[in-house]
XYZ file of C-alpha atoms in Angstrom:
431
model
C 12.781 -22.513 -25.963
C 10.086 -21.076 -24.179
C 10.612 -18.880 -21.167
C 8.455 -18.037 -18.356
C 8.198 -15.591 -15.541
C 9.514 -16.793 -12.162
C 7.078 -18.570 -10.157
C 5.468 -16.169 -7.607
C 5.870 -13.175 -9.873
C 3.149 -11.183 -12.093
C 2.742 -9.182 -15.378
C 0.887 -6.181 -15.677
C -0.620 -5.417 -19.035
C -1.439 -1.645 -19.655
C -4.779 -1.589 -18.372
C -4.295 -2.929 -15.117
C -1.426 -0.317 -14.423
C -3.417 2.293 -15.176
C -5.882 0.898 -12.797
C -2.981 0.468 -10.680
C -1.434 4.317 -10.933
C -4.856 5.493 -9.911
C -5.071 4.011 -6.737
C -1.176 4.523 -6.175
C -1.502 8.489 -6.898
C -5.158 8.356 -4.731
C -2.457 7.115 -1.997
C 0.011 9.702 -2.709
C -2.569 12.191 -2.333
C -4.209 11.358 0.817
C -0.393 11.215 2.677
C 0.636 14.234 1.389
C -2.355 16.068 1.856
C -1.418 14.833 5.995
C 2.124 16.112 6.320
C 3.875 12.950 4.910
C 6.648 13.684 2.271
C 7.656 9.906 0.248
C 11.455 8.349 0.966
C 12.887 5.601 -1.426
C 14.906 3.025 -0.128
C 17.309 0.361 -1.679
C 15.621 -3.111 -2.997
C 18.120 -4.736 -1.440
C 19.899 -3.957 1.619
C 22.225 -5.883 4.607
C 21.244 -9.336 5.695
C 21.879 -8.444 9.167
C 18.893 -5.414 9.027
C 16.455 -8.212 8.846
C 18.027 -10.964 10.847
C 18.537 -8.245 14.003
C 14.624 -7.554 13.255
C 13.002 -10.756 13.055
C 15.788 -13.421 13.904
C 18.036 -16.005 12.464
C 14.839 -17.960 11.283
C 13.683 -15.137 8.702
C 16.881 -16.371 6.286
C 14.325 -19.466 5.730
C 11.679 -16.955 3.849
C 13.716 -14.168 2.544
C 15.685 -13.993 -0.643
C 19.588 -13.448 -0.051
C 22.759 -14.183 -1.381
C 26.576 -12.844 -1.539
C 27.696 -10.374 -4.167
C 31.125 -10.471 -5.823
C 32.847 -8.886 -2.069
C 31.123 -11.315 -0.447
C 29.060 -9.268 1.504
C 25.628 -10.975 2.550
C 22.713 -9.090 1.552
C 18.821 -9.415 1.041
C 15.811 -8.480 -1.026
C 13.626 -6.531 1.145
C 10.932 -8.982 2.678
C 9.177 -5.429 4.111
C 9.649 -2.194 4.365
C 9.836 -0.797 7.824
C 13.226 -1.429 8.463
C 15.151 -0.485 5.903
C 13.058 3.065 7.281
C 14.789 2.676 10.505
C 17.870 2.024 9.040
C 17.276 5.379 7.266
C 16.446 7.513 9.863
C 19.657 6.335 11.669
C 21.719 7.285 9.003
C 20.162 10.953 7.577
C 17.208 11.882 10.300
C 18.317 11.542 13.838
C 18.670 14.572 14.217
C 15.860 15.973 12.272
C 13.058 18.053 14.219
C 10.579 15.693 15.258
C 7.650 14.158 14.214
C 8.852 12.803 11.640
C 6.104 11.691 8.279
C 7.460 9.455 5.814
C 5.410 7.704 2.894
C 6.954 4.951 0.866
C 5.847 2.654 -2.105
C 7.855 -0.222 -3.223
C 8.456 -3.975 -3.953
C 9.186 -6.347 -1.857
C 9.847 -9.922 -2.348
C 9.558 -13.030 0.790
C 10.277 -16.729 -0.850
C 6.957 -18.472 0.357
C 4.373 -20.975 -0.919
C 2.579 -18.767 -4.370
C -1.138 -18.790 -3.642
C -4.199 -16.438 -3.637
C -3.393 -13.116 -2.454
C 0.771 -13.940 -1.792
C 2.987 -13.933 -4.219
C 7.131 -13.635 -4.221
C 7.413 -10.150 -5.432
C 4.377 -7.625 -3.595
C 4.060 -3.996 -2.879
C 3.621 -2.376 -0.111
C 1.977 1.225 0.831
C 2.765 2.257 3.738
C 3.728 5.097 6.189
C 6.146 6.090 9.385
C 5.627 8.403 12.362
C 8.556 8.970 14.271
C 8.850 10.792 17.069
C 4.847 11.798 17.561
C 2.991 11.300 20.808
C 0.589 8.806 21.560
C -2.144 8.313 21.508
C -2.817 11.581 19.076
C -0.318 10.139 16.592
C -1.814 6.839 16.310
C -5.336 8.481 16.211
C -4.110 10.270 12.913
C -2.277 7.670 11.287
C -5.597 5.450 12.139
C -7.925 8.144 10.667
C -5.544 8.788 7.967
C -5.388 4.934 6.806
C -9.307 5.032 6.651
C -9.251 8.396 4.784
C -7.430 6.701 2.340
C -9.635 3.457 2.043
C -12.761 6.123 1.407
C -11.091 8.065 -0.936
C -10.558 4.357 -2.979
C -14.070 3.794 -2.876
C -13.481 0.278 -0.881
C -15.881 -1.097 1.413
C -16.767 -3.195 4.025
C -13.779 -3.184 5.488
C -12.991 -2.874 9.437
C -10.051 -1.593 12.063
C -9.249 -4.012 14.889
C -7.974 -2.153 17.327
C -6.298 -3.645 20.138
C -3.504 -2.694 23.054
C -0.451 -5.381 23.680
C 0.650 -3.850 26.940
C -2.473 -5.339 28.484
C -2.028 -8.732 28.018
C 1.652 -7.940 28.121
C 1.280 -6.380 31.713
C -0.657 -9.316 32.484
C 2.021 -11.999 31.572
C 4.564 -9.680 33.263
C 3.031 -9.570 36.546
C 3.035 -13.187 36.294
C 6.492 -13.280 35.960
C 6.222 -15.377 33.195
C 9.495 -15.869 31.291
C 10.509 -13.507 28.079
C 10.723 -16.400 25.809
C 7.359 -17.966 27.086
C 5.806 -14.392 26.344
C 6.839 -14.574 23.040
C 5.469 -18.391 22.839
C 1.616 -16.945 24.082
C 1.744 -13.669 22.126
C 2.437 -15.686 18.874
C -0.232 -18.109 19.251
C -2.621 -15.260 20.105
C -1.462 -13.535 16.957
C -2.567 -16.814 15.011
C -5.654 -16.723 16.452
C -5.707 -20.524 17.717
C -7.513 -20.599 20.946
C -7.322 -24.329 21.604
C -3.602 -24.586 21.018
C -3.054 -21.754 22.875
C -5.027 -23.455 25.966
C -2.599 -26.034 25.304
C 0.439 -23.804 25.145
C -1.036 -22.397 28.875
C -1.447 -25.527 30.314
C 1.850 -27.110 29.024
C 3.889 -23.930 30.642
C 1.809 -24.015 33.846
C -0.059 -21.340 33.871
C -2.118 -20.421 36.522
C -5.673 -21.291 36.119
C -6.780 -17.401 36.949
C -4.325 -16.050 34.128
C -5.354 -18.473 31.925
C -8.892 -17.448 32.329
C -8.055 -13.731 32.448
C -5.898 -14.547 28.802
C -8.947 -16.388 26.986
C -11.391 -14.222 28.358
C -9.647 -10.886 27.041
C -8.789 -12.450 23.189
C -12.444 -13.122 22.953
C -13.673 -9.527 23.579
C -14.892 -7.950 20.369
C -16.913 -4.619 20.530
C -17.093 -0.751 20.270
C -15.622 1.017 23.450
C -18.313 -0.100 25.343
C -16.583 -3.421 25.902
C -13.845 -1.619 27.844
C -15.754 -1.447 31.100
C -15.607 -5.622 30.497
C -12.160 -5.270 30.230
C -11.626 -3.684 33.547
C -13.349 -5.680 35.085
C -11.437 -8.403 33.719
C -7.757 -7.618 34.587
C -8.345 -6.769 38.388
C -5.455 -5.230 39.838
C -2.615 -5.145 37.189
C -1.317 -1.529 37.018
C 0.301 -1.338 34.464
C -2.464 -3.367 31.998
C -4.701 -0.645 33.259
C -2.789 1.760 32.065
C -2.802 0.325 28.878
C -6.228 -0.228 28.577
C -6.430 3.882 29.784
C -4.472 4.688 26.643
C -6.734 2.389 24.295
C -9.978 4.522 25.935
C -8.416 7.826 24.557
C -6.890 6.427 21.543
C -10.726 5.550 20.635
C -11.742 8.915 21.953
C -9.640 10.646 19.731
C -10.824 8.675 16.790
C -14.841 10.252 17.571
C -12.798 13.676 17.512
C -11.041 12.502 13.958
C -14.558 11.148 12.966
C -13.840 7.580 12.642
C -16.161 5.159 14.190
C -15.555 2.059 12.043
C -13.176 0.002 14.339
C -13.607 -2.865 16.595
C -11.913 -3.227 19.857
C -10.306 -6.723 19.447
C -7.522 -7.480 22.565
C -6.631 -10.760 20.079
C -4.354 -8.905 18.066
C -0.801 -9.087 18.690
C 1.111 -8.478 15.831
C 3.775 -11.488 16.776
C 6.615 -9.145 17.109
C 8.499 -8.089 19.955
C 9.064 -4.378 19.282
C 5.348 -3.712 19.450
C 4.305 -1.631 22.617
C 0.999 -0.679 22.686
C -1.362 0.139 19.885
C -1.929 -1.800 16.965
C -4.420 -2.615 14.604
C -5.038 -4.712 11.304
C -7.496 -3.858 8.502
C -9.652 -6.639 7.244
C -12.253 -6.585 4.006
C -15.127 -8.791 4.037
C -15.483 -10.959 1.145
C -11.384 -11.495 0.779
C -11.514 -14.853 2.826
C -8.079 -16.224 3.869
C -6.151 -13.147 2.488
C -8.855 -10.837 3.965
C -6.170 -8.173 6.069
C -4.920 -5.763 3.859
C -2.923 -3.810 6.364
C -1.134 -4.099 10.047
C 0.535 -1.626 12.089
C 0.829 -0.136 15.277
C 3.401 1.262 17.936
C 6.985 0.255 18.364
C 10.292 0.815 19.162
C 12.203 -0.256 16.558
C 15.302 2.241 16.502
C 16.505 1.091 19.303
C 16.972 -2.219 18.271
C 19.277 -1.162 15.687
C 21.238 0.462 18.268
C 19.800 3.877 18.199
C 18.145 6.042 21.234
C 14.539 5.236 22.559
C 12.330 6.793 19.855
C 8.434 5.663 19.677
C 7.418 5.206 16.383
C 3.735 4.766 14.808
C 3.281 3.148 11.295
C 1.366 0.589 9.281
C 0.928 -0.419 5.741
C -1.052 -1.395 2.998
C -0.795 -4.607 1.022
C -0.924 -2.954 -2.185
C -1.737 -6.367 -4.123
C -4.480 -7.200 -1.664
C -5.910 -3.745 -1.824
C -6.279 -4.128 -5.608
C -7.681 -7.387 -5.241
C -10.482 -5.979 -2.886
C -11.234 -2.883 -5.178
C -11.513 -5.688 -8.419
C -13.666 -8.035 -6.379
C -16.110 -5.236 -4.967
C -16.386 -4.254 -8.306
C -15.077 -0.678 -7.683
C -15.129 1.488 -10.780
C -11.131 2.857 -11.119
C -11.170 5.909 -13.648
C -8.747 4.210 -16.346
C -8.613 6.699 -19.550
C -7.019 6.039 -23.081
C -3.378 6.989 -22.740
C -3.671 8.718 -26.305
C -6.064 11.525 -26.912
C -5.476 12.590 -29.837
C -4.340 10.236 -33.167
C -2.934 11.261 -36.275
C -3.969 9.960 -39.742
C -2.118 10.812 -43.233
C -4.933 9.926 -45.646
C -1.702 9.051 -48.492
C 1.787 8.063 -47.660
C 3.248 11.436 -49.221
C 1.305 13.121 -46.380
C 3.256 10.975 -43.381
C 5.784 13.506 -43.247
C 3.218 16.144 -42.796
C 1.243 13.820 -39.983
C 4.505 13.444 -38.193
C 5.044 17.413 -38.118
C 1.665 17.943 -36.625
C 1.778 15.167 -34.006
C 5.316 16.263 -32.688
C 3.449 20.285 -32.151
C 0.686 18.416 -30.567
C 3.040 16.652 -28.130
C 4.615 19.512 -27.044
C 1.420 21.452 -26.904
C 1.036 18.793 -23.995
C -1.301 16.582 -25.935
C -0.749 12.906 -25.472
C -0.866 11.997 -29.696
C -0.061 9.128 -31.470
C 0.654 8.897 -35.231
C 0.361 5.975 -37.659
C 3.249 4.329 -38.167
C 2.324 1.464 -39.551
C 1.170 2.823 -43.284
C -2.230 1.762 -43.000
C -5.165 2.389 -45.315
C -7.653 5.042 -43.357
C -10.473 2.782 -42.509
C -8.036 0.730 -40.092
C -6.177 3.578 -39.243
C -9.867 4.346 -37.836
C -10.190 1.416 -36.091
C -6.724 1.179 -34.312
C -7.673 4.586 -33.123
C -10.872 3.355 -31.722
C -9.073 0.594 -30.117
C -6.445 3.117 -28.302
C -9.637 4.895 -27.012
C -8.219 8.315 -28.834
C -11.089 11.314 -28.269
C -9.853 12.146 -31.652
C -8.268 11.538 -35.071
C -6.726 14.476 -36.941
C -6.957 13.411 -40.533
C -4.515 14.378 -43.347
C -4.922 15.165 -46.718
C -3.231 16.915 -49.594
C -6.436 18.975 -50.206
C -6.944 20.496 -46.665
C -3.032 20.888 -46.114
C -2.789 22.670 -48.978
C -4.972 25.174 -47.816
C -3.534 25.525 -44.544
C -6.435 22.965 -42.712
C -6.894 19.484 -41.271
C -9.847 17.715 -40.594
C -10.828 16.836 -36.942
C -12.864 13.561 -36.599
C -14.497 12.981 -32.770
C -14.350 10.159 -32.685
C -17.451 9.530 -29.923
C -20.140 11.092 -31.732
C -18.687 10.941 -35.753
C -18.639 15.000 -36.032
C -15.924 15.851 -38.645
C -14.953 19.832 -38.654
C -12.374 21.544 -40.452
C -9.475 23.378 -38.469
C -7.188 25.833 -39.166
C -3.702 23.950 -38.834
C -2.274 26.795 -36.990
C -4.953 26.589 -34.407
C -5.015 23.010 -34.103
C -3.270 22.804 -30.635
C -5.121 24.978 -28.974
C -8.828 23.814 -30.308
C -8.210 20.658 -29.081
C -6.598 21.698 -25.618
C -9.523 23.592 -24.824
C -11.931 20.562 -26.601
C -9.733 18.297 -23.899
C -10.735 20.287 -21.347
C -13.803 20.366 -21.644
C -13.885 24.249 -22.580
């Protein structure tokens, strides 16, 4: 019988998740070194979290199911809620901002194909409780800081504001659930069946115009004189569009020019308010955004008090994918530095002596265990990319010595056993 992993799932081999660790701990790094300590959440968690969050409809593409008492719960299909459910039960009334990191799987039951799979990881972050626009300036320059450190490039922010557009359909006094008809289109990115959508829910010709004019500005912040000019006398989209112009001023002060202002991104959810922004990665095609995020109130939904929060995060499969496809060179070392050879099977006892005082020198050794003669004891090293063998015999032992083989250049040395730990900590380190 032959048994396969479930469709939409991967294995990692050791390689890969060491290329995977280093990009993971590069993460780690760049939160923590801005203020952000890391939360774990449950993989599963209440139905109703995602259902109050994204509707009755999200049962469709989410794995859940009732345990023994019957109580209806889901795999995570994403991460930020089960945050908000957090911070309602430990953190309301923590001082304020709030940084959170987290790293996890998640798991959505879609279509498998390039770049989505059942069971993903997301990177990601939460601000709660900081002021705009500085907090989304940081979290922005912080999610690029991040991207450099990887080594990734051409990749690019879209920046954009919903409470213009919003403002715009507000004015209008177009109806909530027709909003939420126009902002998803726009979030899709279909012009013509959005022009349909317009004309089917009789639009005014001017809004209409004002609508497809303003998803089809792309620029630096030059275009936002276009913009004014555009939306005419809607207060409250100009005071949007104010807070986009010092959002992108702040980002010159954080030193991050690499955006584009782009008024067609709307996120498709309804407890965005104002800034958001996707990252995309040239070269990635269809699955070319690695990350989304933005303002929102989501607390509230869940019942809590008005808090703004700022967030994004990264799709950590896509990121990966980008790095391997760009060619980017991931540090990925042997996980064994040192390996220890008996040269006769009445020296294994010895061998196993010697690699257990290596190992708690703090020397990552391994130790044949397989009885093998020394020439593919050699080789089995080599394969394990081991810096060095520490070879075994009844000769040297007996006078108190091993023999050190590096295994890069061929140099063999003898070594006093009793100083074997520390020659080859300070050989490791390059001392």
């Amino acid at each position: 019988m032959e048994i396969s992993r479930p469709r939409g799932t991967r294995d990692f081999l050791s390689k890969e998740m060491k290329q995977r660790k280093y990009v993971e701990n590069t993460l780690r790094r760049v939160f923590e070194n801005y203020g952000y300590g890391e939360i774990k959440t449950p993989i599963f968690e209440d139905l109703k979290l995602f259902t109050e969050k994204s509707g009755e409809a999200i049962k469709e593409e989410i794995y859940h199911f009732k345990d023994k008492g019957e109580r209806d719960l889901a795999l995570r299909p994403e991460l930020t809620a089960p945050v908000a459910r957090l911070y309602l039960n430990e953190l309301q009334r923590h001082p304020k901002p709030i940084k959170m990191y987290y790293f996890g799987s998640c798991f959505r039951y879609e279509r498998p194909q390039a770049g989505r799979f059942r069971q993903f990881w997301q990177f990601g972050c939460e601000l709660i409780g900081g002021k705009s626009p500085e907090a989304e300036a940081e979290v922005i320059a912080m999610a690029a800081h991040a991207l450099e450190e990887m080594g990734l490039k051409d990749y690019k922010f879209h920046i954009g504001n919903l409470g213009i557009i919003r403002s715009l359909l507000k004015d209008a006094e177009v109806p909530d659930d027709e909003q939420q008809q126009i902002m998803g289109l726009i979030d899709k990115g279909d012009v013509e069946e959005l022009e349909t959508l317009l004309n089917n829910l009789n639009v005014s010709d001017s809004l209409k115009n004002i609508l497809l004019q303003l998803i089809g500005i792309k620029g630096h912040n030059e275009v936002i004189g276009e913009v004014r000019s555009i939306i005419k006398n809607c207060k409250g989209a100009f005071k949007s569009l104010d807070d986009l112009e010092e959002l992108l001023n702040l980002l010159e002060t954080f030193g991050f020019t690499n955006y584009i202002v782009d008024l067609g991104i709307a996120r498709g959810l309804d407890y965005y308010t104002g800034i958001v922004f996707e990252i995309y990665v040239h070269g990635l095609g269809a699955q070319k955004q690695i990350s989304g995020g933005g303002t929102y109130n989501l607390i509230e939904i869940f019942g809590g008090e008005p808090v703004e929060s700022t967030g994004f995060a990264f799709g950590f499969d896509r990121v990966m994918e980008a790095l391997k496809k760009q060619d980017t060179e991931i540090p990925v070392k042997g996980h064994v530095n040192v390996f220890v050879a008996p040269l006769s099977n009445d020296m294994r006892e010895e061998a196993f002596k010697i690699a257990q005082n290596l190992r708690k020198y703090g020397i990552s050794t391994d130790v044949d265990l397989a009885r093998r003669k020394v020439k593919k004891i050699l080789s089995y090293a080599d394969n394990l990319e081991a810096k060095y063998v520490v070879l075994v015999g009844a000769r040297d032992i007996a006078d108190g010595k091993v023999t050190l083989k590096n295994m890069e250049s061929g140099d063999q040395e003898l070594i006093d056993l009793n100083i074997l730990s520390q020659d080859l900590g300070q050989k490791l380190n390059g001392r």
